PDB file of C-alpha atoms and ligand atoms in Angstrom:
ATOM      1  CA  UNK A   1       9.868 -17.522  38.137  1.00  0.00           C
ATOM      2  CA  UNK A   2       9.033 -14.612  35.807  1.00  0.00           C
ATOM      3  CA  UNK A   3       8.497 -12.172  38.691  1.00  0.00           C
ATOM      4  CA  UNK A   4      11.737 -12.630  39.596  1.00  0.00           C
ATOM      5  CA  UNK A   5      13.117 -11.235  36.467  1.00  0.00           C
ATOM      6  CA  UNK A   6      10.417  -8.388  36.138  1.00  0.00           C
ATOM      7  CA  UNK A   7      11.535  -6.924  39.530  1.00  0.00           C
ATOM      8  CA  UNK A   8      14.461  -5.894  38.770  1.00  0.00           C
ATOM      9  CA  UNK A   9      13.713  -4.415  35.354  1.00  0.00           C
ATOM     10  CA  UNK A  10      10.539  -2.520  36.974  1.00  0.00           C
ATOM     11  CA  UNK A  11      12.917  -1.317  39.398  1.00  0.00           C
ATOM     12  CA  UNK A  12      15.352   0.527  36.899  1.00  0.00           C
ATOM     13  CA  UNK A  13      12.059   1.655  34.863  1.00  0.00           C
ATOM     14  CA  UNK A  14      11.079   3.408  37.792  1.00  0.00           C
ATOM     15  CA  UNK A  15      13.740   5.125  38.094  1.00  0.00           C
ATOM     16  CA  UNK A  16      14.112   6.169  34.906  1.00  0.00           C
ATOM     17  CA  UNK A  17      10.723   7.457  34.641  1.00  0.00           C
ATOM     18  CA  UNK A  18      11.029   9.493  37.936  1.00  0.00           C
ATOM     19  CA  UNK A  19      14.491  10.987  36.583  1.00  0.00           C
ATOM     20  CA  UNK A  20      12.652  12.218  33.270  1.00  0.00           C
ATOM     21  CA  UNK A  21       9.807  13.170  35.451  1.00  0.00           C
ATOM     22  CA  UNK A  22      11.646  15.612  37.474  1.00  0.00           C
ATOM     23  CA  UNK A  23      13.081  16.695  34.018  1.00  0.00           C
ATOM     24  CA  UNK A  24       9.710  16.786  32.789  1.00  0.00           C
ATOM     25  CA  UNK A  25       8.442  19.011  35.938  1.00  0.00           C
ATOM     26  CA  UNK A  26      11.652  21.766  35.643  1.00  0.00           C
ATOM     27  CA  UNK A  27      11.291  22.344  32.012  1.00  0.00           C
ATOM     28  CA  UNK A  28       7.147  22.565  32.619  1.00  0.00           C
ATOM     29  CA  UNK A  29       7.944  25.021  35.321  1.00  0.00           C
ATOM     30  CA  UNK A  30      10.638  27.058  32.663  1.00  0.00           C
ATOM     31  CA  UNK A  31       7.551  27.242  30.272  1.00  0.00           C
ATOM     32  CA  UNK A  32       5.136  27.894  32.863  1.00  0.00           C
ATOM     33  CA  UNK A  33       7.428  30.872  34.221  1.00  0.00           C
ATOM     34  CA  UNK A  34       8.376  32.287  30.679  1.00  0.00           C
ATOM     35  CA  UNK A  35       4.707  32.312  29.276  1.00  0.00           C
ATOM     36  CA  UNK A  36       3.755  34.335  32.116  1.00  0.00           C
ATOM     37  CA  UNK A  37       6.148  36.744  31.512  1.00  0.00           C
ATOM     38  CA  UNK A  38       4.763  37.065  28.227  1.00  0.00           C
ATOM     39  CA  UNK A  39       0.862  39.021  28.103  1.00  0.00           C
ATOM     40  CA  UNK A  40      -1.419  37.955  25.967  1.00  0.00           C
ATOM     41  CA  UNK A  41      -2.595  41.123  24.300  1.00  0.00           C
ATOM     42  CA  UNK A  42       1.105  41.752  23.958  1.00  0.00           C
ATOM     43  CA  UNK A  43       2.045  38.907  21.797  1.00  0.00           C
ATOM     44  CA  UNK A  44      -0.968  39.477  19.324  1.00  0.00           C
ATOM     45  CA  UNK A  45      -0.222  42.693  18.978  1.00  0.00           C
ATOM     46  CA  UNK A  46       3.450  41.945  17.903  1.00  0.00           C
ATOM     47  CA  UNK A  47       2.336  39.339  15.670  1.00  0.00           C
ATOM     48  CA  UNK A  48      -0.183  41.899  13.773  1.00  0.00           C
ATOM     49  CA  UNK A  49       2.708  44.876  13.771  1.00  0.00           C
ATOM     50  CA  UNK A  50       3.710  45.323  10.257  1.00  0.00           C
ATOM     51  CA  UNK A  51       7.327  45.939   8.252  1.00  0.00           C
ATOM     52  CA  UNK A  52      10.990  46.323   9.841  1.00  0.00           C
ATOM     53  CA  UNK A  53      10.817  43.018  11.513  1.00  0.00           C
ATOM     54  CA  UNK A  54       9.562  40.545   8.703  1.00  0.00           C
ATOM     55  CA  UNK A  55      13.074  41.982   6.457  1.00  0.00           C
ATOM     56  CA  UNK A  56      15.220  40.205   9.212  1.00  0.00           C
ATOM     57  CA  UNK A  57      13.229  36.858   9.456  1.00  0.00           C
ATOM     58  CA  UNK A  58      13.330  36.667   5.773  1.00  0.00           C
ATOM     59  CA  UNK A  59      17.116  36.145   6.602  1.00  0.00           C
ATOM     60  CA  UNK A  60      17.286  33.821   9.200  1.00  0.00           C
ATOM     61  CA  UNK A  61      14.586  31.546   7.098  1.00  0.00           C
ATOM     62  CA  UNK A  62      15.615  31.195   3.680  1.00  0.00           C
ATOM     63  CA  UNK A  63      12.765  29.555   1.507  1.00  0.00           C
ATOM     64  CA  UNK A  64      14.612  27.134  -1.182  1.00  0.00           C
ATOM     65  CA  UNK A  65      12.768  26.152  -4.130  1.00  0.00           C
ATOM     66  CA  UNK A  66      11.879  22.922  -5.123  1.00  0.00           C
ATOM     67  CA  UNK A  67      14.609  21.075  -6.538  1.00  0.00           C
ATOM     68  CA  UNK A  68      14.637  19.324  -9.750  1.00  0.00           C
ATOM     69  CA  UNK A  69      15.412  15.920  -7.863  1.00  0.00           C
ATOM     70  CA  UNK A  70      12.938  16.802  -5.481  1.00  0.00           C
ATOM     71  CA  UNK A  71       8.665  16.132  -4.566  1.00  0.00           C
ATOM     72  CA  UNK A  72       6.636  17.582  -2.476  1.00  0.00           C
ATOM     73  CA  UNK A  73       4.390  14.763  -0.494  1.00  0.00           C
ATOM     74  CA  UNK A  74       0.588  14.694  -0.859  1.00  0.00           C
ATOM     75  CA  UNK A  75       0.294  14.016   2.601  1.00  0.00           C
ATOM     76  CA  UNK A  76       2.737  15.547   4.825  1.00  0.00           C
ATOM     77  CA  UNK A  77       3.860  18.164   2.826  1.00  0.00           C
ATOM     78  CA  UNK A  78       7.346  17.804   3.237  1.00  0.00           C
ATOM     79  CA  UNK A  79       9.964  18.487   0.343  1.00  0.00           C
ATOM     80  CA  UNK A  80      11.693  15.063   0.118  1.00  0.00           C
ATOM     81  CA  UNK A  81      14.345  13.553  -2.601  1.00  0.00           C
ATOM     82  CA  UNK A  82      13.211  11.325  -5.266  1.00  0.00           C
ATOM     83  CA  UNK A  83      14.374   8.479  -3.596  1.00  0.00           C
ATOM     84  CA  UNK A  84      11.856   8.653  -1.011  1.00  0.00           C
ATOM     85  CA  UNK A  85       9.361   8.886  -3.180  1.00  0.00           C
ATOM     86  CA  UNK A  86       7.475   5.346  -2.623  1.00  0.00           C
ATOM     87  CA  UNK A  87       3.990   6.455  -4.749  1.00  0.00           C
ATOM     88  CA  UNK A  88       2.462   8.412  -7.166  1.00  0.00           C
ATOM     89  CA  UNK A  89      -1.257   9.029  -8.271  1.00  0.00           C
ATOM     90  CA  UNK A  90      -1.399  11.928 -11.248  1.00  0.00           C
ATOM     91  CA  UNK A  91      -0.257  15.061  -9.690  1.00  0.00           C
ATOM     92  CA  UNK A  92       0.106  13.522  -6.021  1.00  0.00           C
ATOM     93  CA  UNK A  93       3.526  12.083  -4.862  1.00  0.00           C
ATOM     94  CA  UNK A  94       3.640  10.317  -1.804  1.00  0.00           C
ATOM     95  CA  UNK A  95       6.772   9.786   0.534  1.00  0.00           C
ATOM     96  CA  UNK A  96       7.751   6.595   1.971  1.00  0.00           C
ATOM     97  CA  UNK A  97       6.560   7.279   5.149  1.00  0.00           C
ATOM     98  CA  UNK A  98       3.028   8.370   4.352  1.00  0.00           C
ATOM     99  CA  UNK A  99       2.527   5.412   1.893  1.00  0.00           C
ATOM    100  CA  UNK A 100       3.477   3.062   4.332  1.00  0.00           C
TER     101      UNK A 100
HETATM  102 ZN1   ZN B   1       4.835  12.181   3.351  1.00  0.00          ZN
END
């Protein structure tokens, strides 16, 4: 009978699903705890505060340009090599993914 086979794979999906529940509930409860530790009115105000900071993140996030082998898709935006590129209408290129 089918239900005998389904028991025993509902079994393990329970399981599984309560393990990445629990998982699920401590990282919620991480976010929960480290979003209260940051105010509101604190965070905007960082984000607006000009200068000294900016000079490090252009550092850490180094902005490449467009390679010569390279497109930028119409769709998601993404920089991809010319090998994904799947379509092309005039100026629009279109990755594999997003012509799909
Ligand atoms: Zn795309």
């Amino acid at each position: 009978m089918a239900t005998d086979y389904d028991a025993p794979r509902r079994n393990e999906a329970d399981e599984l699903g309560e393990d990445s529940l629990e998982e699920l509930k401590a990282r919620r409860a991480e976010a929960q705890s480290s979003s209260v530790d940051v105010d509101e009115t604190d965070f905007n105000e960082s984000l607006e505060l000009p200068g000294a900071d900016l000079s490090n993140e252009e550092l850490t996030v180094r902005v490449l340009p467009k390679q010569e082998d390279e497109f930028t898709c119409s769709r998601c935006f993404l920089v991809q090599h010319r090998s994904r590129l799947a379509a092309s209408r005039g100026n629009e290129n279109y990755c594999r993914d997003c012509a799909a």
